[in-house]
């Protein structure tokens, strides 16, 4: 049972990342349908629903605990709020199921929620000793422990290097595989954090914990977070009504790159190498990019919520 009490790091109330900026670009005071593709704790949705009595929200999340939490929090909005367990890549099917169309705004706030990160048993954080799970949808799919048990060493190293930008990736992967060859596979958060600390060195004051990058990389791999993200942006933009807004918040440079590239391509900028005689990237002008550079949180937001530090927001307006 999850109760809808405020949650957040260091005992601070949960505050949705880049909330004012998100509302500025979504402009929910216009009323209409808004789709929250990553409900989480429902913070952004709550603000959208409060901004006008004429807004409706269709929300979705992979995580049943998030849905339970958001439904409790937003239950008072009655028929103006509906939530579905779904991958946001299936946004078109969700809208069909909700019997809704022509959203005035679509928000995707990528990554992990405070609810997931602060729940020890979910295995997202090395702050708690727990099974190494990390699935956003804990009812299906392989866990992080499964990946470390099954993948070849080179693939583990690639994941840690590409998704975690960890320079000690090969050394970490070698130690993980040595452990499993000795019949002692890594199955808990603490075992992994200690292995990484031993392989990559301890951490100095004011530096992130040495296991941060490896945990992030594994989470991205377990949940296939980058797969189909570009196609999702295109589908979302196609679903928007004219003058509808798309807002994407990312926490990782690879995600931000995909959002940036897709919005540019959908604003008509061809991404093909200049030597190609005809465009093959599918560029078409259906969006006006509203953020020439990504919007990032100010110092006071980062101070209040250190997890916001790597957030980047990009937005577009459907033509
Ligand atoms: C950063 S949180 C969202 C926080 C939310 N905006 C709020 O104000 O509380 C991201 C959420 O997205 C969900 N999620 C991540 N990938 C998803 C996907 N592909 N489809 C649906 N939900 C996803 C996670 O389970 C998590 O609850």
Short mmCIF file of C-alpha atoms and ligand atoms in Angstrom, two decimals:
data_model
loop_
_atom_site.label_atom_id
_atom_site.label_comp_id
_atom_site.label_asym_id
_atom_site.label_seq_id
_atom_site.Cartn_x
_atom_site.Cartn_y
_atom_site.Cartn_z
CA UNK A 1 0.00 0.00 0.00
CA UNK A 2 1.41 3.36 -1.00
CA UNK A 3 0.08 6.48 0.71
CA UNK A 4 0.00 9.82 -1.05
CA UNK A 5 2.09 11.71 1.49
CA UNK A 6 4.71 14.12 0.16
CA UNK A 7 7.96 12.34 -0.62
CA UNK A 8 11.38 13.65 -1.40
CA UNK A 9 15.09 13.42 -0.76
CA UNK A 10 16.45 14.60 2.61
CA UNK A 11 12.92 14.84 4.03
CA UNK A 12 12.03 17.71 1.69
CA UNK A 13 8.57 17.60 0.12
CA UNK A 14 8.58 16.15 -3.40
CA UNK A 15 8.69 18.92 -5.95
CA UNK A 16 8.30 18.12 -9.63
CA UNK A 17 11.39 19.03 -11.62
CA UNK A 18 11.27 22.29 -13.61
CA UNK A 19 7.61 22.75 -12.70
CA UNK A 20 7.20 26.43 -13.58
CA UNK A 21 9.06 26.00 -16.84
CA UNK A 22 6.96 22.94 -17.73
CA UNK A 23 3.74 24.89 -17.11
CA UNK A 24 5.01 27.83 -19.13
CA UNK A 25 5.53 25.63 -22.20
CA UNK A 26 2.50 23.35 -21.77
CA UNK A 27 0.23 26.37 -21.15
CA UNK A 28 -2.54 24.31 -19.49
CA UNK A 29 -4.56 27.43 -18.63
CA UNK A 30 -5.86 27.10 -22.21
CA UNK A 31 -7.81 24.02 -21.03
CA UNK A 32 -8.20 20.76 -22.96
CA UNK A 33 -6.56 17.36 -22.79
CA UNK A 34 -3.04 16.90 -21.42
CA UNK A 35 -1.15 13.62 -21.50
CA UNK A 36 1.35 12.88 -18.75
CA UNK A 37 3.41 10.02 -20.17
CA UNK A 38 5.36 9.45 -16.92
CA UNK A 39 2.99 10.10 -14.04
CA UNK A 40 5.37 9.14 -11.23
CA UNK A 41 4.04 10.86 -8.11
CA UNK A 42 1.63 12.92 -10.20
CA UNK A 43 3.21 16.26 -9.31
CA UNK A 44 3.23 17.75 -12.81
CA UNK A 45 -0.27 16.39 -13.47
CA UNK A 46 -1.59 17.92 -10.27
CA UNK A 47 -0.30 21.35 -11.32
CA UNK A 48 -1.87 20.95 -14.78
CA UNK A 49 -5.22 19.96 -13.29
CA UNK A 50 -5.12 22.88 -10.86
CA UNK A 51 -4.30 25.42 -13.56
CA UNK A 52 -7.80 25.44 -15.05
CA UNK A 53 -11.11 23.71 -14.38
CA UNK A 54 -11.19 22.91 -18.11
CA UNK A 55 -8.12 20.65 -18.19
CA UNK A 56 -8.25 16.85 -18.31
CA UNK A 57 -5.26 14.59 -17.80
CA UNK A 58 -4.66 11.12 -19.17
CA UNK A 59 -1.62 9.74 -17.36
CA UNK A 60 0.39 6.58 -17.66
CA UNK A 61 3.30 4.87 -15.98
CA UNK A 62 4.97 1.47 -16.12
CA UNK A 63 5.03 1.27 -12.36
CA UNK A 64 1.91 0.07 -10.53
CA UNK A 65 3.06 1.71 -7.26
CA UNK A 66 3.32 5.07 -9.05
CA UNK A 67 -0.17 4.59 -10.47
CA UNK A 68 -1.57 3.75 -7.06
CA UNK A 69 0.09 6.83 -5.57
CA UNK A 70 -1.01 9.17 -8.37
CA UNK A 71 -4.59 7.86 -8.33
CA UNK A 72 -4.82 8.59 -4.61
CA UNK A 73 -3.27 12.01 -4.97
CA UNK A 74 -5.38 13.04 -7.95
CA UNK A 75 -8.61 11.19 -7.11
CA UNK A 76 -10.28 14.45 -6.08
CA UNK A 77 -10.22 15.58 -9.74
CA UNK A 78 -12.78 12.84 -10.52
CA UNK A 79 -13.48 12.30 -14.22
CA UNK A 80 -10.87 14.90 -15.19
CA UNK A 81 -8.08 12.40 -14.44
CA UNK A 82 -7.53 8.88 -15.75
CA UNK A 83 -4.43 6.72 -15.32
CA UNK A 84 -3.26 3.64 -17.19
CA UNK A 85 -0.44 1.17 -16.72
CA UNK A 86 1.43 1.44 -19.98
CA UNK A 87 4.71 2.13 -21.63
CA UNK A 88 4.58 5.64 -23.08
CA UNK A 89 5.64 4.18 -26.41
CA UNK A 90 2.03 2.95 -26.59
CA UNK A 91 0.60 6.45 -26.09
CA UNK A 92 -1.67 6.13 -29.14
CA UNK A 93 -3.28 2.95 -27.74
CA UNK A 94 -3.71 4.58 -24.32
CA UNK A 95 -5.55 7.54 -25.84
CA UNK A 96 -7.76 5.14 -27.76
CA UNK A 97 -8.52 3.20 -24.57
CA UNK A 98 -9.32 6.47 -22.79
CA UNK A 99 -11.56 7.47 -25.73
CA UNK A 100 -9.65 10.74 -26.00
CA UNK A 101 -7.96 12.56 -28.91
CA UNK A 102 -6.23 15.81 -29.92
CA UNK A 103 -4.17 16.56 -26.79
CA UNK A 104 -3.29 20.20 -26.17
CA UNK A 105 -0.10 19.07 -24.42
CA UNK A 106 2.07 16.02 -23.92
CA UNK A 107 4.69 15.76 -21.18
CA UNK A 108 7.38 13.15 -20.73
CA UNK A 109 9.54 13.46 -17.60
CA UNK A 110 12.07 10.69 -18.08
CA UNK A 111 14.03 8.65 -15.57
CA UNK A 112 13.34 7.37 -12.13
CA UNK A 113 10.88 8.80 -9.56
CA UNK A 114 11.52 9.59 -5.89
CA UNK A 115 9.04 6.85 -5.06
CA UNK A 116 11.22 4.30 -6.86
CA UNK A 117 14.55 5.71 -5.74
CA UNK A 118 13.50 5.95 -2.09
CA UNK A 119 11.88 2.50 -1.88
CA UNK A 120 14.62 0.16 -0.63
CA UNK A 121 13.09 -3.03 -2.03
CA UNK A 122 13.12 -1.69 -5.62
CA UNK A 123 16.90 -1.90 -5.75
CA UNK A 124 17.46 1.43 -7.56
CA UNK A 125 19.70 2.87 -4.88
CA UNK A 126 22.91 1.81 -3.16
CA UNK A 127 21.73 3.72 -0.07
CA UNK A 128 19.81 0.59 0.95
CA UNK A 129 20.84 -3.05 1.03
CA UNK A 130 18.30 -4.77 -1.24
CA UNK A 131 17.98 -7.23 -4.10
CA UNK A 132 19.43 -5.73 -7.28
CA UNK A 133 16.14 -5.34 -9.17
CA UNK A 134 15.72 -1.87 -10.82
CA UNK A 135 12.66 -2.73 -12.93
CA UNK A 136 10.23 0.16 -13.32
CA UNK A 137 7.54 -2.42 -13.96
CA UNK A 138 8.35 -4.94 -11.22
CA UNK A 139 5.85 -7.43 -12.62
CA UNK A 140 7.82 -8.33 -15.74
CA UNK A 141 11.21 -8.39 -17.44
CA UNK A 142 14.73 -9.14 -16.30
CA UNK A 143 16.31 -7.59 -13.21
CA UNK A 144 19.72 -5.92 -12.97
CA UNK A 145 21.00 -9.01 -11.13
CA UNK A 146 19.80 -11.18 -14.06
CA UNK A 147 21.70 -8.97 -16.52
CA UNK A 148 24.92 -9.20 -14.51
CA UNK A 149 24.50 -12.97 -14.32
CA UNK A 150 23.74 -13.52 -18.01
CA UNK A 151 25.46 -10.92 -20.20
CA UNK A 152 28.95 -11.40 -21.64
CA UNK A 153 31.67 -9.33 -19.98
CA UNK A 154 32.08 -7.12 -23.07
CA UNK A 155 28.36 -6.24 -23.05
CA UNK A 156 28.40 -5.38 -19.32
CA UNK A 157 31.41 -3.13 -19.97
CA UNK A 158 29.67 -1.48 -22.94
CA UNK A 159 26.52 -0.73 -20.91
CA UNK A 160 28.51 0.76 -18.02
CA UNK A 161 30.64 2.82 -20.40
CA UNK A 162 27.90 4.05 -22.75
CA UNK A 163 25.04 4.63 -20.33
CA UNK A 164 27.12 5.49 -17.28
CA UNK A 165 30.08 7.25 -18.96
CA UNK A 166 32.19 5.31 -16.45
CA UNK A 167 35.87 5.22 -17.38
CA UNK A 168 36.52 2.15 -15.21
CA UNK A 169 33.81 0.18 -17.04
CA UNK A 170 36.10 -2.65 -18.20
CA UNK A 171 37.58 -3.16 -14.76
CA UNK A 172 34.15 -3.20 -13.15
CA UNK A 173 32.80 -5.68 -15.73
CA UNK A 174 35.85 -7.93 -15.21
CA UNK A 175 35.24 -8.08 -11.45
CA UNK A 176 31.54 -8.79 -11.91
CA UNK A 177 32.33 -11.72 -14.19
CA UNK A 178 35.09 -12.98 -11.89
CA UNK A 179 32.55 -13.06 -9.06
CA UNK A 180 30.06 -15.09 -11.03
CA UNK A 181 32.80 -17.48 -12.23
CA UNK A 182 33.59 -18.09 -8.58
CA UNK A 183 29.93 -19.01 -7.98
CA UNK A 184 29.27 -15.72 -6.12
CA UNK A 185 27.15 -13.66 -8.51
CA UNK A 186 26.21 -10.10 -7.56
CA UNK A 187 22.63 -10.15 -6.33
CA UNK A 188 22.31 -7.11 -4.04
CA UNK A 189 22.78 -3.34 -4.25
CA UNK A 190 25.42 -3.36 -1.52
CA UNK A 191 27.47 -6.09 -3.21
CA UNK A 192 27.50 -4.11 -6.44
CA UNK A 193 28.28 -0.78 -4.74
CA UNK A 194 31.20 -2.37 -2.87
CA UNK A 195 32.54 -4.08 -5.97
CA UNK A 196 32.47 -0.78 -7.89
CA UNK A 197 34.12 1.07 -5.04
CA UNK A 198 36.90 -1.52 -4.99
CA UNK A 199 37.32 -1.43 -8.79
CA UNK A 200 36.97 2.33 -9.33
CA UNK A 201 38.37 3.73 -6.10
CA UNK A 202 36.74 5.42 -3.10
CA UNK A 203 35.12 8.82 -3.35
CA UNK A 204 36.40 12.12 -2.13
CA UNK A 205 34.33 14.79 -0.40
CA UNK A 206 31.93 16.61 -2.75
CA UNK A 207 32.21 13.88 -5.37
CA UNK A 208 29.39 11.57 -6.33
CA UNK A 209 29.56 8.02 -4.98
CA UNK A 210 31.71 5.86 -7.31
CA UNK A 211 28.78 3.47 -7.91
CA UNK A 212 26.39 6.24 -9.11
CA UNK A 213 27.32 5.90 -12.78
CA UNK A 214 27.20 2.09 -12.79
CA UNK A 215 23.77 2.06 -11.10
CA UNK A 216 22.45 4.59 -13.62
CA UNK A 217 23.80 2.56 -16.53
CA UNK A 218 22.24 -0.69 -15.32
CA UNK A 219 18.89 0.99 -14.72
CA UNK A 220 18.87 2.33 -18.29
CA UNK A 221 19.71 -1.14 -19.63
CA UNK A 222 17.15 -3.00 -17.47
CA UNK A 223 14.33 -0.67 -18.51
CA UNK A 224 15.56 -0.20 -22.11
CA UNK A 225 15.10 3.49 -21.52
CA UNK A 226 16.59 4.72 -24.79
CA UNK A 227 14.86 2.20 -27.04
CA UNK A 228 12.16 3.76 -29.19
CA UNK A 229 12.44 7.18 -27.54
CA UNK A 230 12.85 8.94 -30.91
CA UNK A 231 9.84 7.13 -32.41
CA UNK A 232 7.81 8.03 -29.32
CA UNK A 233 8.54 11.77 -29.80
CA UNK A 234 7.36 11.55 -33.40
CA UNK A 235 4.16 9.68 -32.44
CA UNK A 236 3.45 12.19 -29.65
CA UNK A 237 3.90 15.17 -31.97
CA UNK A 238 1.63 13.58 -34.57
CA UNK A 239 -1.08 13.11 -31.93
CA UNK A 240 -1.04 16.77 -30.77
CA UNK A 241 -3.70 19.20 -31.92
CA UNK A 242 -2.49 22.29 -33.83
CA UNK A 243 -0.79 24.66 -31.36
CA UNK A 244 -0.42 21.65 -28.99
CA UNK A 245 2.77 21.51 -26.93
CA UNK A 246 5.32 18.76 -26.43
CA UNK A 247 7.57 18.99 -23.36
CA UNK A 248 10.37 16.50 -22.68
CA UNK A 249 12.52 16.48 -19.53
CA UNK A 250 15.63 14.30 -19.55
CA UNK A 251 18.37 13.50 -17.04
CA UNK A 252 20.96 11.89 -19.27
CA UNK A 253 22.94 13.29 -22.20
CA UNK A 254 21.91 10.41 -24.49
CA UNK A 255 18.21 11.05 -23.79
CA UNK A 256 18.63 14.79 -24.31
CA UNK A 257 20.41 14.15 -27.61
CA UNK A 258 17.45 12.08 -28.84
CA UNK A 259 14.90 14.74 -27.80
CA UNK A 260 16.96 17.47 -29.43
CA UNK A 261 17.48 15.54 -32.67
CA UNK A 262 13.82 14.53 -33.00
CA UNK A 263 12.46 18.02 -32.35
CA UNK A 264 14.91 19.44 -34.89
CA UNK A 265 14.00 16.82 -37.48
CA UNK A 266 10.29 17.46 -36.90
CA UNK A 267 10.92 21.19 -37.30
CA UNK A 268 12.11 20.43 -40.84
CA UNK A 269 15.88 20.44 -40.31
CA UNK A 270 17.41 17.67 -42.38
CA UNK A 271 19.86 15.50 -40.44
CA UNK A 272 21.31 13.73 -43.51
CA UNK A 273 25.01 14.00 -44.38
CA UNK A 274 25.45 16.79 -46.98
CA UNK A 275 26.70 14.35 -49.63
CA UNK A 276 23.37 12.48 -49.78
CA UNK A 277 21.49 13.53 -52.95
CA UNK A 278 18.03 13.10 -51.34
CA UNK A 279 16.88 13.42 -47.74
CA UNK A 280 16.40 10.07 -46.04
CA UNK A 281 16.02 11.18 -42.40
CA UNK A 282 12.31 11.92 -42.78
CA UNK A 283 12.63 15.60 -41.81
CA UNK A 284 9.28 17.41 -42.02
CA UNK A 285 8.08 20.73 -40.69
CA UNK A 286 5.36 19.97 -38.16
CA UNK A 287 6.85 21.59 -35.06
CA UNK A 288 8.22 24.95 -33.99
CA UNK A 289 11.07 24.37 -31.52
CA UNK A 290 10.41 26.55 -28.46
CA UNK A 291 13.76 25.94 -26.74
CA UNK A 292 16.80 26.85 -28.82
CA UNK A 293 18.89 25.63 -25.88
CA UNK A 294 17.71 23.21 -23.20
CA UNK A 295 16.15 24.79 -20.11
CA UNK A 296 17.96 23.76 -16.92
CA UNK A 297 17.03 24.26 -13.26
CA UNK A 298 18.26 27.32 -11.42
CA UNK A 299 20.62 27.15 -8.44
CA UNK A 300 17.78 27.39 -5.91
CA UNK A 301 15.93 24.41 -7.40
CA UNK A 302 19.11 22.30 -7.40
CA UNK A 303 19.76 23.38 -3.85
CA UNK A 304 16.29 22.33 -2.80
CA UNK A 305 16.28 19.15 -4.90
CA UNK A 306 19.78 17.90 -5.78
CA UNK A 307 18.28 15.25 -8.06
CA UNK A 308 17.20 18.03 -10.43
CA UNK A 309 20.84 18.91 -11.15
CA UNK A 310 21.08 17.10 -14.49
CA UNK A 311 17.57 17.90 -15.76
CA UNK A 312 17.16 19.43 -19.23
CA UNK A 313 13.86 20.51 -20.73
CA UNK A 314 13.08 20.81 -24.43
CA UNK A 315 9.75 21.88 -25.88
CA UNK A 316 8.00 22.22 -29.22
CA UNK A 317 4.74 23.60 -30.58
CA UNK A 318 2.74 21.70 -33.17
CA UNK A 319 2.16 23.73 -36.30
C1 LIG B 1 10.84 11.27 -13.10
S1 LIG B 1 9.46 10.27 -12.77
C2 LIG B 1 8.10 11.30 -13.12
C3 LIG B 1 7.77 12.25 -12.02
C4 LIG B 1 6.47 13.02 -12.25
N1 LIG B 1 6.58 13.95 -13.35
C5 LIG B 1 6.04 13.75 -10.99
O1 LIG B 1 5.79 14.96 -11.04
O2 LIG B 1 5.94 13.12 -9.95
C6 LIG B 1 9.48 9.16 -14.12
C7 LIG B 1 8.38 8.11 -14.11
O3 LIG B 1 8.33 7.58 -15.43
C8 LIG B 1 8.06 6.21 -15.39
N2 LIG B 1 8.56 5.65 -16.65
C9 LIG B 1 9.84 5.56 -17.05
N3 LIG B 1 9.89 5.02 -18.29
C10 LIG B 1 8.61 4.81 -18.67
C11 LIG B 1 8.02 4.32 -19.87
N4 LIG B 1 8.76 3.91 -20.90
N5 LIG B 1 6.66 4.28 -19.94
C12 LIG B 1 5.90 4.69 -18.88
N6 LIG B 1 6.41 5.16 -17.73
C13 LIG B 1 7.75 5.23 -17.63
C14 LIG B 1 8.78 5.74 -14.15
O4 LIG B 1 8.20 4.53 -13.68
C15 LIG B 1 8.61 6.91 -13.20
O5 LIG B 1 7.49 6.72 -12.37
#
